[in-house]
PDB file of C-alpha atoms in Angstrom:
ATOM      1  CA  GLN A   1       6.542   9.996   2.780  1.00 72.00           C
ATOM      2  CA  VAL A   2       3.581   8.270   1.156  1.00 78.00           C
ATOM      3  CA  GLN A   3       4.155   4.695   0.118  1.00 90.00           C
ATOM      4  CA  LEU A   4       2.157   2.379  -2.080  1.00 95.00           C
ATOM      5  CA  VAL A   5       3.351  -1.230  -2.154  1.00 96.00           C
ATOM      6  CA  GLU A   6       1.893  -3.724  -4.622  1.00 97.00           C
ATOM      7  CA  SER A   7       1.957  -7.478  -4.231  1.00 97.00           C
ATOM      8  CA  GLY A   8       0.309 -10.547  -5.690  1.00 97.00           C
ATOM      9  CA  GLY A   9       1.750 -10.606  -9.177  1.00 97.00           C
ATOM     10  CA  GLY A  10       3.211 -13.705 -10.743  1.00 97.00           C
ATOM     11  CA  LEU A  11       3.008 -16.234 -13.531  1.00 98.00           C
ATOM     12  CA  VAL A  12      -0.328 -17.820 -14.336  1.00 98.00           C
ATOM     13  CA  GLN A  13      -1.770 -19.802 -17.206  1.00 98.00           C
ATOM     14  CA  ALA A  14      -4.435 -18.340 -19.445  1.00 98.00           C
ATOM     15  CA  GLY A  15      -7.831 -18.696 -17.832  1.00 98.00           C
ATOM     16  CA  GLY A  16      -6.383 -18.474 -14.353  1.00 98.00           C
ATOM     17  CA  SER A  17      -6.790 -15.877 -11.630  1.00 98.00           C
ATOM     18  CA  LEU A  18      -4.635 -13.562  -9.584  1.00 98.00           C
ATOM     19  CA  ARG A  19      -5.414 -11.083  -6.842  1.00 98.00           C
ATOM     20  CA  LEU A  20      -3.269  -7.973  -6.639  1.00 98.00           C
ATOM     21  CA  SER A  21      -3.008  -5.986  -3.434  1.00 98.00           C
ATOM     22  CA  CYS A  22      -1.820  -2.461  -2.788  1.00 96.00           C
ATOM     23  CA  ALA A  23      -0.970  -1.310   0.709  1.00 96.00           C
ATOM     24  CA  ALA A  24      -0.859   2.407   1.430  1.00 94.00           C
ATOM     25  CA  SER A  25       0.890   4.163   4.249  1.00 89.00           C
ATOM     26  CA  ARG A  26       1.088   7.703   5.589  1.00 77.00           C
ATOM     27  CA  ILE A  27      -1.983   8.998   3.807  1.00 78.00           C
ATOM     28  CA  PHE A  28      -5.581   9.489   4.796  1.00 80.00           C
ATOM     29  CA  PHE A  29      -6.470   6.739   2.386  1.00 84.00           C
ATOM     30  CA  GLY A  30     -10.208   7.277   2.303  1.00 87.00           C
ATOM     31  CA  MET A  31      -9.957  10.655   0.584  1.00 90.00           C
ATOM     32  CA  TYR A  32      -8.084   9.335  -2.447  1.00 93.00           C
ATOM     33  CA  ASP A  33      -9.281   7.853  -5.697  1.00 95.00           C
ATOM     34  CA  VAL A  34      -7.289   4.662  -6.184  1.00 96.00           C
ATOM     35  CA  GLY A  35      -6.588   2.908  -9.420  1.00 96.00           C
ATOM     36  CA  TRP A  36      -4.687   0.118 -11.077  1.00 98.00           C
ATOM     37  CA  TYR A  37      -2.734   0.795 -14.234  1.00 98.00           C
ATOM     38  CA  ARG A  38      -0.676  -1.531 -16.375  1.00 98.00           C
ATOM     39  CA  GLN A  39       2.196  -1.144 -18.756  1.00 98.00           C
ATOM     40  CA  ALA A  40       3.298  -3.745 -21.247  1.00 96.00           C
ATOM     41  CA  PRO A  41       6.802  -3.626 -22.774  1.00 92.00           C
ATOM     42  CA  GLY A  42       7.056  -0.822 -25.295  1.00 94.00           C
ATOM     43  CA  ALA A  43       3.555   0.412 -24.544  1.00 96.00           C
ATOM     44  CA  GLN A  44       2.000   3.273 -22.614  1.00 97.00           C
ATOM     45  CA  ARG A  45       0.788   2.935 -19.064  1.00 97.00           C
ATOM     46  CA  LEU A  46      -2.978   2.512 -19.242  1.00 98.00           C
ATOM     47  CA  LEU A  47      -5.767   2.626 -16.723  1.00 98.00           C
ATOM     48  CA  VAL A  48      -7.198  -0.779 -15.841  1.00 98.00           C
ATOM     49  CA  ALA A  49      -9.647   0.070 -13.075  1.00 98.00           C
ATOM     50  CA  VAL A  50     -10.351   2.848 -10.620  1.00 98.00           C
ATOM     51  CA  ILE A  51     -12.378   3.152  -7.442  1.00 97.00           C
ATOM     52  CA  THR A  52     -13.193   6.620  -6.208  1.00 96.00           C
ATOM     53  CA  SER A  53     -13.229   7.858  -2.643  1.00 94.00           C
ATOM     54  CA  SER A  54     -17.008   7.415  -2.725  1.00 94.00           C
ATOM     55  CA  GLY A  55     -16.754   3.833  -3.968  1.00 94.00           C
ATOM     56  CA  ARG A  56     -17.687   4.275  -7.614  1.00 97.00           C
ATOM     57  CA  THR A  57     -15.796   2.019  -9.981  1.00 98.00           C
ATOM     58  CA  ASN A  58     -14.774   2.234 -13.594  1.00 98.00           C
ATOM     59  CA  TYR A  59     -13.013  -0.301 -15.791  1.00 98.00           C
ATOM     60  CA  ALA A  60     -11.198  -0.412 -19.072  1.00 98.00           C
ATOM     61  CA  ASP A  61     -13.339  -2.130 -21.689  1.00 98.00           C
ATOM     62  CA  SER A  62     -10.724  -4.857 -22.080  1.00 97.00           C
ATOM     63  CA  VAL A  63     -11.173  -6.056 -18.488  1.00 98.00           C
ATOM     64  CA  LYS A  64     -14.887  -5.479 -17.858  1.00 98.00           C
ATOM     65  CA  GLY A  65     -16.530  -8.590 -16.505  1.00 98.00           C
ATOM     66  CA  ARG A  66     -13.182 -10.188 -15.651  1.00 98.00           C
ATOM     67  CA  PHE A  67     -11.528  -7.823 -13.166  1.00 98.00           C
ATOM     68  CA  THR A  68     -12.935  -6.373  -9.954  1.00 98.00           C
ATOM     69  CA  ILE A  69     -11.446  -3.512  -7.967  1.00 98.00           C
ATOM     70  CA  SER A  70     -12.214  -3.051  -4.289  1.00 97.00           C
ATOM     71  CA  ARG A  71     -10.885  -1.121  -1.341  1.00 96.00           C
ATOM     72  CA  ASP A  72     -10.702  -1.345   2.431  1.00 95.00           C
ATOM     73  CA  ASN A  73     -10.199   2.148   3.785  1.00 92.00           C
ATOM     74  CA  ALA A  74      -9.719   1.005   7.360  1.00 92.00           C
ATOM     75  CA  GLU A  75      -6.837  -1.238   6.312  1.00 93.00           C
ATOM     76  CA  LYS A  76      -5.607   1.211   3.634  1.00 94.00           C
ATOM     77  CA  MET A  77      -5.737  -1.503   1.019  1.00 95.00           C
ATOM     78  CA  VAL A  78      -6.938  -1.721  -2.554  1.00 96.00           C
ATOM     79  CA  TYR A  79      -7.346  -4.979  -4.437  1.00 98.00           C
ATOM     80  CA  LEU A  80      -7.660  -6.085  -8.022  1.00 98.00           C
ATOM     81  CA  GLN A  81      -9.215  -9.495  -8.515  1.00 98.00           C
ATOM     82  CA  MET A  82      -8.310 -10.708 -11.984  1.00 98.00           C
ATOM     83  CA  ASN A  83     -10.169 -13.692 -13.429  1.00 98.00           C
ATOM     84  CA  SER A  84     -10.138 -15.358 -16.834  1.00 98.00           C
ATOM     85  CA  LEU A  85      -6.688 -13.962 -17.478  1.00 98.00           C
ATOM     86  CA  LYS A  86      -5.439 -13.697 -21.040  1.00 98.00           C
ATOM     87  CA  PRO A  87      -1.901 -13.460 -22.412  1.00 97.00           C
ATOM     88  CA  GLU A  88      -2.639  -9.850 -23.379  1.00 97.00           C
ATOM     89  CA  ASP A  89      -3.072  -9.037 -19.688  1.00 98.00           C
ATOM     90  CA  THR A  90       0.666  -9.530 -19.288  1.00 98.00           C
ATOM     91  CA  ALA A  91       2.171  -6.303 -17.963  1.00 98.00           C
ATOM     92  CA  VAL A  92       3.578  -4.545 -14.952  1.00 98.00           C
ATOM     93  CA  TYR A  93       0.652  -3.457 -12.804  1.00 98.00           C
ATOM     94  CA  TYR A  94       0.900  -0.230 -10.835  1.00 98.00           C
ATOM     95  CA  CYS A  95      -1.174   1.094  -7.979  1.00 97.00           C
ATOM     96  CA  ASN A  96      -2.052   4.792  -8.026  1.00 96.00           C
ATOM     97  CA  ALA A  97      -3.613   7.063  -5.437  1.00 95.00           C
ATOM     98  CA  LYS A  98      -4.611  10.604  -6.230  1.00 94.00           C
ATOM     99  CA  SER A  99      -6.580  13.471  -4.838  1.00 91.00           C
ATOM    100  CA  ASP A 100      -7.876  16.191  -7.146  1.00 87.00           C
ATOM    101  CA  ALA A 101      -8.565  18.339  -4.091  1.00 88.00           C
ATOM    102  CA  THR A 102      -4.960  18.366  -2.921  1.00 88.00           C
ATOM    103  CA  MET A 103      -3.315  17.704  -6.307  1.00 91.00           C
ATOM    104  CA  GLU A 104      -1.466  14.738  -4.858  1.00 91.00           C
ATOM    105  CA  ASN A 105      -0.601  11.761  -7.029  1.00 94.00           C
ATOM    106  CA  TYR A 106       1.305   8.684  -5.853  1.00 94.00           C
ATOM    107  CA  TRP A 107       2.532   5.526  -7.563  1.00 96.00           C
ATOM    108  CA  GLY A 108       3.697   2.163  -6.355  1.00 96.00           C
ATOM    109  CA  GLN A 109       6.736   0.384  -7.722  1.00 96.00           C
ATOM    110  CA  GLY A 110       4.724  -2.107  -9.772  1.00 97.00           C
ATOM    111  CA  THR A 111       4.204  -5.847  -9.782  1.00 97.00           C
ATOM    112  CA  GLN A 112       4.717  -8.128 -12.772  1.00 98.00           C
ATOM    113  CA  VAL A 113       1.831 -10.196 -14.081  1.00 98.00           C
ATOM    114  CA  THR A 114       2.648 -12.759 -16.746  1.00 98.00           C
ATOM    115  CA  VAL A 115      -0.055 -14.860 -18.383  1.00 98.00           C
ATOM    116  CA  SER A 116       1.132 -17.813 -20.421  1.00 97.00           C
ATOM    117  CA  SER A 117      -0.875 -19.262 -23.291  1.00 94.00           C
TER     118      SER A 117
END
């Protein structure tokens, strides 16, 4: 069974930084587009950043210039470096891996990020 396990969340003051990690197992990681989503209480789950199997990246407007997504296919890891954090970045952050070719879509269990003002 495919597993995605997030880590790196926590409590940080506004202006601070966090680095989220997502470890994948039991998939040929390189063929998947991998993304980070977040969900605040009472809100929808929204895309934060995505990195395709070919390495192209895309970001939500709200995080452009502050967050950076990267991947290490050999280690089956994806990272989200978050700088200049704001209280509105507070949410549960989820890792997602999907393949349009095989119609597979996997989610991690989420990691809480809380930014205090």
